[in-house]
Amino acid sequence: DTVRRFAADLGFEDCRFTSPVLGDALSEYRDLVQTDHIGAMAYLRRHLHLKENPSLLLPEVRSAVVVIKNYKNTTQKQLPQSRKIARYAVGQDYHLVMSQKLDALAGHIRHLDPTVQTYCGVDSRPLAERSLALKAGIGFRGRNTMVIKPKLGSYFFIGIVLTTAAIPEDKPKPFTCGTCRKCIDACPTAAISELGTLDPLRCISYQTIEQKAA
């Protein structure tokens, strides 16, 4: 509870705990890599073995602390500007903001028990943050493949602190999207399938962020 309280003081909307071992939860990721359906994202192949075996990042790791930070910075559903900026990109680089907060949280964990070690990061490090968030019960997997937290949505960053401390696990959320398919109908490139999988090479985010060619 003291870790959750400290996380809340840092401005995180939720803090939950799980085992860092994911097993079959990475099967979809493995399929993308094995079928070479990752385009310019060669780092996904380089990171796979680290996500499968987090002890390569932190020897004797026993727990993953999962936190989220909301980035829904406006109540407007649509932004009026002709050239739009993604909500998550408004303001400071989230990697820097999240890293500072995660370092503080990791320091608090080590203060509680000086014998433990930590390793933390966001999506720029080889951590399966989305899969860990689902396993920890931050939210449920939506048809758009995003983690959806009831009453908050999916507009949040996910941060991970791996630790050698043994922390009791939280349970996954049983919620689903039900019959809702708004994301499938709204996707302009049909990147989201009826089965709730994503074709990353069709996704506009891939084209504007990951794909470096014209």
PDB file of N, CA and C in Angstrom, residues 61-120:
ATOM      1  N   VAL A  61      14.808 -10.855 -10.980  1.00  0.00           N
ATOM      2  CA  VAL A  61      13.576 -10.058 -10.932  1.00  0.00           C
ATOM      3  C   VAL A  61      12.415 -10.940 -10.482  1.00  0.00           C
ATOM      4  N   ARG A  62      11.559 -10.404  -9.628  1.00  0.00           N
ATOM      5  CA  ARG A  62      10.440 -11.184  -9.083  1.00  0.00           C
ATOM      6  C   ARG A  62       9.088 -10.512  -9.301  1.00  0.00           C
ATOM      7  N   SER A  63       9.092  -9.195  -9.462  1.00  0.00           N
ATOM      8  CA  SER A  63       7.818  -8.480  -9.583  1.00  0.00           C
ATOM      9  C   SER A  63       7.944  -7.337 -10.591  1.00  0.00           C
ATOM     10  N   ALA A  64       6.796  -6.974 -11.161  1.00  0.00           N
ATOM     11  CA  ALA A  64       6.704  -5.789 -12.017  1.00  0.00           C
ATOM     12  C   ALA A  64       5.670  -4.849 -11.417  1.00  0.00           C
ATOM     13  N   VAL A  65       6.069  -3.614 -11.193  1.00  0.00           N
ATOM     14  CA  VAL A  65       5.155  -2.569 -10.742  1.00  0.00           C
ATOM     15  C   VAL A  65       4.709  -1.808 -11.988  1.00  0.00           C
ATOM     16  N   VAL A  66       3.391  -1.744 -12.209  1.00  0.00           N
ATOM     17  CA  VAL A  66       2.848  -1.111 -13.410  1.00  0.00           C
ATOM     18  C   VAL A  66       2.080   0.143 -13.011  1.00  0.00           C
ATOM     19  N   VAL A  67       2.442   1.276 -13.617  1.00  0.00           N
ATOM     20  CA  VAL A  67       1.760   2.532 -13.313  1.00  0.00           C
ATOM     21  C   VAL A  67       1.300   3.182 -14.620  1.00  0.00           C
ATOM     22  N   ILE A  68       0.310   4.062 -14.522  1.00  0.00           N
ATOM     23  CA  ILE A  68      -0.168   4.778 -15.714  1.00  0.00           C
ATOM     24  C   ILE A  68      -0.314   6.264 -15.403  1.00  0.00           C
ATOM     25  N   LYS A  69      -0.116   7.079 -16.448  1.00  0.00           N
ATOM     26  CA  LYS A  69      -0.276   8.533 -16.332  1.00  0.00           C
ATOM     27  C   LYS A  69      -1.174   9.008 -17.459  1.00  0.00           C
ATOM     28  N   ASN A  70      -2.280   9.636 -17.112  1.00  0.00           N
ATOM     29  CA  ASN A  70      -3.259  10.108 -18.074  1.00  0.00           C
ATOM     30  C   ASN A  70      -2.690  11.237 -18.939  1.00  0.00           C
ATOM     31  N   TYR A  71      -2.960  11.204 -20.246  1.00  0.00           N
ATOM     32  CA  TYR A  71      -2.546  12.325 -21.105  1.00  0.00           C
ATOM     33  C   TYR A  71      -3.711  12.944 -21.876  1.00  0.00           C
ATOM     34  N   LYS A  72      -4.919  12.683 -21.444  1.00  0.00           N
ATOM     35  CA  LYS A  72      -6.069  13.317 -22.104  1.00  0.00           C
ATOM     36  C   LYS A  72      -6.130  14.768 -21.636  1.00  0.00           C
ATOM     37  N   ASN A  73      -5.426  15.647 -22.364  1.00  0.00           N
ATOM     38  CA  ASN A  73      -5.195  17.012 -21.903  1.00  0.00           C
ATOM     39  C   ASN A  73      -6.244  18.023 -22.342  1.00  0.00           C
ATOM     40  N   THR A  74      -7.318  17.572 -22.951  1.00  0.00           N
ATOM     41  CA  THR A  74      -8.387  18.481 -23.344  1.00  0.00           C
ATOM     42  C   THR A  74      -9.704  17.723 -23.349  1.00  0.00           C
ATOM     43  N   THR A  75     -10.779  18.429 -23.129  1.00  0.00           N
ATOM     44  CA  THR A  75     -12.100  17.789 -23.169  1.00  0.00           C
ATOM     45  C   THR A  75     -12.658  17.776 -24.587  1.00  0.00           C
ATOM     46  N   GLN A  76     -11.985  18.461 -25.530  1.00  0.00           N
ATOM     47  CA  GLN A  76     -12.458  18.488 -26.908  1.00  0.00           C
ATOM     48  C   GLN A  76     -12.338  17.107 -27.542  1.00  0.00           C
ATOM     49  N   LYS A  77     -13.390  16.689 -28.224  1.00  0.00           N
ATOM     50  CA  LYS A  77     -13.331  15.401 -28.913  1.00  0.00           C
ATOM     51  C   LYS A  77     -12.549  15.523 -30.217  1.00  0.00           C
ATOM     52  N   GLN A  78     -12.659  16.690 -30.857  1.00  0.00           N
ATOM     53  CA  GLN A  78     -11.908  16.921 -32.078  1.00  0.00           C
ATOM     54  C   GLN A  78     -11.154  18.233 -31.946  1.00  0.00           C
ATOM     55  N   LEU A  79      -9.923  18.259 -32.439  1.00  0.00           N
ATOM     56  CA  LEU A  79      -9.108  19.464 -32.375  1.00  0.00           C
ATOM     57  C   LEU A  79      -9.331  20.292 -33.639  1.00  0.00           C
ATOM     58  N   PRO A  80      -9.551  21.606 -33.520  1.00  0.00           N
ATOM     59  CA  PRO A  80      -9.942  22.439 -34.662  1.00  0.00           C
ATOM     60  C   PRO A  80      -8.808  22.783 -35.618  1.00  0.00           C
ATOM     61  N   GLN A  81      -7.548  22.648 -35.188  1.00  0.00           N
ATOM     62  CA  GLN A  81      -6.441  23.062 -36.041  1.00  0.00           C
ATOM     63  C   GLN A  81      -6.371  22.230 -37.322  1.00  0.00           C
ATOM     64  N   SER A  82      -5.924  22.868 -38.415  1.00  0.00           N
ATOM     65  CA  SER A  82      -5.789  22.143 -39.675  1.00  0.00           C
ATOM     66  C   SER A  82      -4.646  21.139 -39.601  1.00  0.00           C
ATOM     67  N   ARG A  83      -3.590  21.502 -38.856  1.00  0.00           N
ATOM     68  CA  ARG A  83      -2.484  20.576 -38.636  1.00  0.00           C
ATOM     69  C   ARG A  83      -2.500  20.173 -37.164  1.00  0.00           C
ATOM     70  N   LYS A  84      -2.778  18.927 -36.944  1.00  0.00           N
ATOM     71  CA  LYS A  84      -3.051  18.480 -35.576  1.00  0.00           C
ATOM     72  C   LYS A  84      -1.839  17.783 -34.962  1.00  0.00           C
ATOM     73  N   ILE A  85      -1.729  17.877 -33.657  1.00  0.00           N
ATOM     74  CA  ILE A  85      -0.700  17.184 -32.893  1.00  0.00           C
ATOM     75  C   ILE A  85      -1.391  16.160 -32.005  1.00  0.00           C
ATOM     76  N   ALA A  86      -0.872  14.947 -31.983  1.00  0.00           N
ATOM     77  CA  ALA A  86      -1.444  13.902 -31.126  1.00  0.00           C
ATOM     78  C   ALA A  86      -1.447  14.362 -29.678  1.00  0.00           C
ATOM     79  N   ARG A  87      -2.483  14.005 -28.946  1.00  0.00           N
ATOM     80  CA  ARG A  87      -2.615  14.456 -27.555  1.00  0.00           C
ATOM     81  C   ARG A  87      -1.389  14.082 -26.720  1.00  0.00           C
ATOM     82  N   TYR A  88      -0.853  12.883 -26.958  1.00  0.00           N
ATOM     83  CA  TYR A  88       0.268  12.438 -26.127  1.00  0.00           C
ATOM     84  C   TYR A  88       1.537  13.250 -26.380  1.00  0.00           C
ATOM     85  N   ALA A  89       1.592  13.955 -27.520  1.00  0.00           N
ATOM     86  CA  ALA A  89       2.804  14.697 -27.876  1.00  0.00           C
ATOM     87  C   ALA A  89       2.762  16.162 -27.433  1.00  0.00           C
ATOM     88  N   VAL A  90       1.655  16.589 -26.849  1.00  0.00           N
ATOM     89  CA  VAL A  90       1.545  17.969 -26.378  1.00  0.00           C
ATOM     90  C   VAL A  90       2.351  18.128 -25.091  1.00  0.00           C
ATOM     91  N   GLY A  91       3.178  19.157 -25.008  1.00  0.00           N
ATOM     92  CA  GLY A  91       3.963  19.386 -23.793  1.00  0.00           C
ATOM     93  C   GLY A  91       5.319  18.709 -23.863  1.00  0.00           C
ATOM     94  N   GLN A  92       5.887  18.439 -22.695  1.00  0.00           N
ATOM     95  CA  GLN A  92       7.215  17.827 -22.625  1.00  0.00           C
ATOM     96  C   GLN A  92       7.207  16.399 -23.160  1.00  0.00           C
ATOM     97  N   ASP A  93       8.362  15.940 -23.593  1.00  0.00           N
ATOM     98  CA  ASP A  93       8.529  14.565 -24.050  1.00  0.00           C
ATOM     99  C   ASP A  93       8.134  13.619 -22.914  1.00  0.00           C
ATOM    100  N   TYR A  94       7.146  12.771 -23.178  1.00  0.00           N
ATOM    101  CA  TYR A  94       6.636  11.910 -22.102  1.00  0.00           C
ATOM    102  C   TYR A  94       7.688  10.929 -21.599  1.00  0.00           C
ATOM    103  N   HIS A  95       8.656  10.576 -22.451  1.00  0.00           N
ATOM    104  CA  HIS A  95       9.718   9.679 -21.992  1.00  0.00           C
ATOM    105  C   HIS A  95      10.482  10.298 -20.821  1.00  0.00           C
ATOM    106  N   LEU A  96      10.754  11.604 -20.926  1.00  0.00           N
ATOM    107  CA  LEU A  96      11.486  12.293 -19.862  1.00  0.00           C
ATOM    108  C   LEU A  96      10.639  12.419 -18.604  1.00  0.00           C
ATOM    109  N   VAL A  97       9.377  12.825 -18.787  1.00  0.00           N
ATOM    110  CA  VAL A  97       8.478  13.019 -17.642  1.00  0.00           C
ATOM    111  C   VAL A  97       8.258  11.699 -16.910  1.00  0.00           C
ATOM    112  N   MET A  98       7.931  10.653 -17.661  1.00  0.00           N
ATOM    113  CA  MET A  98       7.679   9.356 -17.047  1.00  0.00           C
ATOM    114  C   MET A  98       8.935   8.790 -16.398  1.00  0.00           C
ATOM    115  N   SER A  99      10.073   8.959 -17.053  1.00  0.00           N
ATOM    116  CA  SER A  99      11.320   8.406 -16.506  1.00  0.00           C
ATOM    117  C   SER A  99      11.665   9.036 -15.164  1.00  0.00           C
ATOM    118  N   GLN A 100      11.448  10.340 -15.046  1.00  0.00           N
ATOM    119  CA  GLN A 100      11.728  11.018 -13.775  1.00  0.00           C
ATOM    120  C   GLN A 100      10.842  10.468 -12.663  1.00  0.00           C
ATOM    121  N   LYS A 101       9.566  10.281 -12.977  1.00  0.00           N
ATOM    122  CA  LYS A 101       8.637   9.766 -11.978  1.00  0.00           C
ATOM    123  C   LYS A 101       8.940   8.305 -11.635  1.00  0.00           C
ATOM    124  N   LEU A 102       9.291   7.517 -12.647  1.00  0.00           N
ATOM    125  CA  LEU A 102       9.614   6.111 -12.411  1.00  0.00           C
ATOM    126  C   LEU A 102      10.892   5.973 -11.590  1.00  0.00           C
ATOM    127  N   ASP A 103      11.869   6.827 -11.851  1.00  0.00           N
ATOM    128  CA  ASP A 103      13.096   6.799 -11.046  1.00  0.00           C
ATOM    129  C   ASP A 103      12.793   7.097  -9.579  1.00  0.00           C
ATOM    130  N   ALA A 104      11.869   8.050  -9.360  1.00  0.00           N
ATOM    131  CA  ALA A 104      11.487   8.383  -7.982  1.00  0.00           C
ATOM    132  C   ALA A 104      10.769   7.208  -7.324  1.00  0.00           C
ATOM    133  N   LEU A 105       9.878   6.540  -8.073  1.00  0.00           N
ATOM    134  CA  LEU A 105       9.155   5.386  -7.530  1.00  0.00           C
ATOM    135  C   LEU A 105      10.118   4.236  -7.237  1.00  0.00           C
ATOM    136  N   ALA A 106      11.058   3.991  -8.153  1.00  0.00           N
ATOM    137  CA  ALA A 106      12.048   2.939  -7.932  1.00  0.00           C
ATOM    138  C   ALA A 106      12.910   3.254  -6.710  1.00  0.00           C
ATOM    139  N   GLY A 107      13.257   4.530  -6.539  1.00  0.00           N
ATOM    140  CA  GLY A 107      14.033   4.931  -5.367  1.00  0.00           C
ATOM    141  C   GLY A 107      13.276   4.690  -4.078  1.00  0.00           C
ATOM    142  N   HIS A 108      11.962   4.918  -4.118  1.00  0.00           N
ATOM    143  CA  HIS A 108      11.135   4.678  -2.925  1.00  0.00           C
ATOM    144  C   HIS A 108      11.107   3.185  -2.586  1.00  0.00           C
ATOM    145  N   ILE A 109      11.014   2.336  -3.610  1.00  0.00           N
ATOM    146  CA  ILE A 109      11.007   0.885  -3.373  1.00  0.00           C
ATOM    147  C   ILE A 109      12.327   0.445  -2.752  1.00  0.00           C
ATOM    148  N   ARG A 110      13.422   0.981  -3.260  1.00  0.00           N
ATOM    149  CA  ARG A 110      14.738   0.625  -2.702  1.00  0.00           C
ATOM    150  C   ARG A 110      14.922   1.189  -1.292  1.00  0.00           C
ATOM    151  N   HIS A 111      14.276   2.328  -1.016  1.00  0.00           N
ATOM    152  CA  HIS A 111      14.339   2.898   0.340  1.00  0.00           C
ATOM    153  C   HIS A 111      13.610   1.998   1.339  1.00  0.00           C
ATOM    154  N   LEU A 112      12.492   1.399   0.891  1.00  0.00           N
ATOM    155  CA  LEU A 112      11.736   0.507   1.764  1.00  0.00           C
ATOM    156  C   LEU A 112      12.534  -0.755   2.088  1.00  0.00           C
ATOM    157  N   ASP A 113      13.343  -1.201   1.115  1.00  0.00           N
ATOM    158  CA  ASP A 113      14.179  -2.384   1.325  1.00  0.00           C
ATOM    159  C   ASP A 113      15.477  -2.188   0.552  1.00  0.00           C
ATOM    160  N   PRO A 114      16.522  -1.743   1.206  1.00  0.00           N
ATOM    161  CA  PRO A 114      17.795  -1.454   0.530  1.00  0.00           C
ATOM    162  C   PRO A 114      18.440  -2.669  -0.132  1.00  0.00           C
ATOM    163  N   THR A 115      17.928  -3.877   0.136  1.00  0.00           N
ATOM    164  CA  THR A 115      18.533  -5.072  -0.464  1.00  0.00           C
ATOM    165  C   THR A 115      18.002  -5.346  -1.869  1.00  0.00           C
ATOM    166  N   VAL A 116      16.921  -4.671  -2.287  1.00  0.00           N
ATOM    167  CA  VAL A 116      16.324  -4.968  -3.592  1.00  0.00           C
ATOM    168  C   VAL A 116      16.945  -4.097  -4.679  1.00  0.00           C
ATOM    169  N   GLN A 117      16.821  -4.592  -5.913  1.00  0.00           N
ATOM    170  CA  GLN A 117      17.283  -3.868  -7.093  1.00  0.00           C
ATOM    171  C   GLN A 117      16.078  -3.529  -7.971  1.00  0.00           C
ATOM    172  N   THR A 118      16.247  -2.528  -8.845  1.00  0.00           N
ATOM    173  CA  THR A 118      15.146  -2.119  -9.716  1.00  0.00           C
ATOM    174  C   THR A 118      15.664  -1.821 -11.126  1.00  0.00           C
ATOM    175  N   TYR A 119      14.745  -1.880 -12.083  1.00  0.00           N
ATOM    176  CA  TYR A 119      15.000  -1.481 -13.471  1.00  0.00           C
ATOM    177  C   TYR A 119      13.685  -0.907 -13.968  1.00  0.00           C
ATOM    178  N   CYS A 120      13.708   0.297 -14.520  1.00  0.00           N
ATOM    179  CA  CYS A 120      12.440   0.909 -14.911  1.00  0.00           C
ATOM    180  C   CYS A 120      12.516   1.573 -16.279  1.00  0.00           C
TER     181      CYS A 120
END
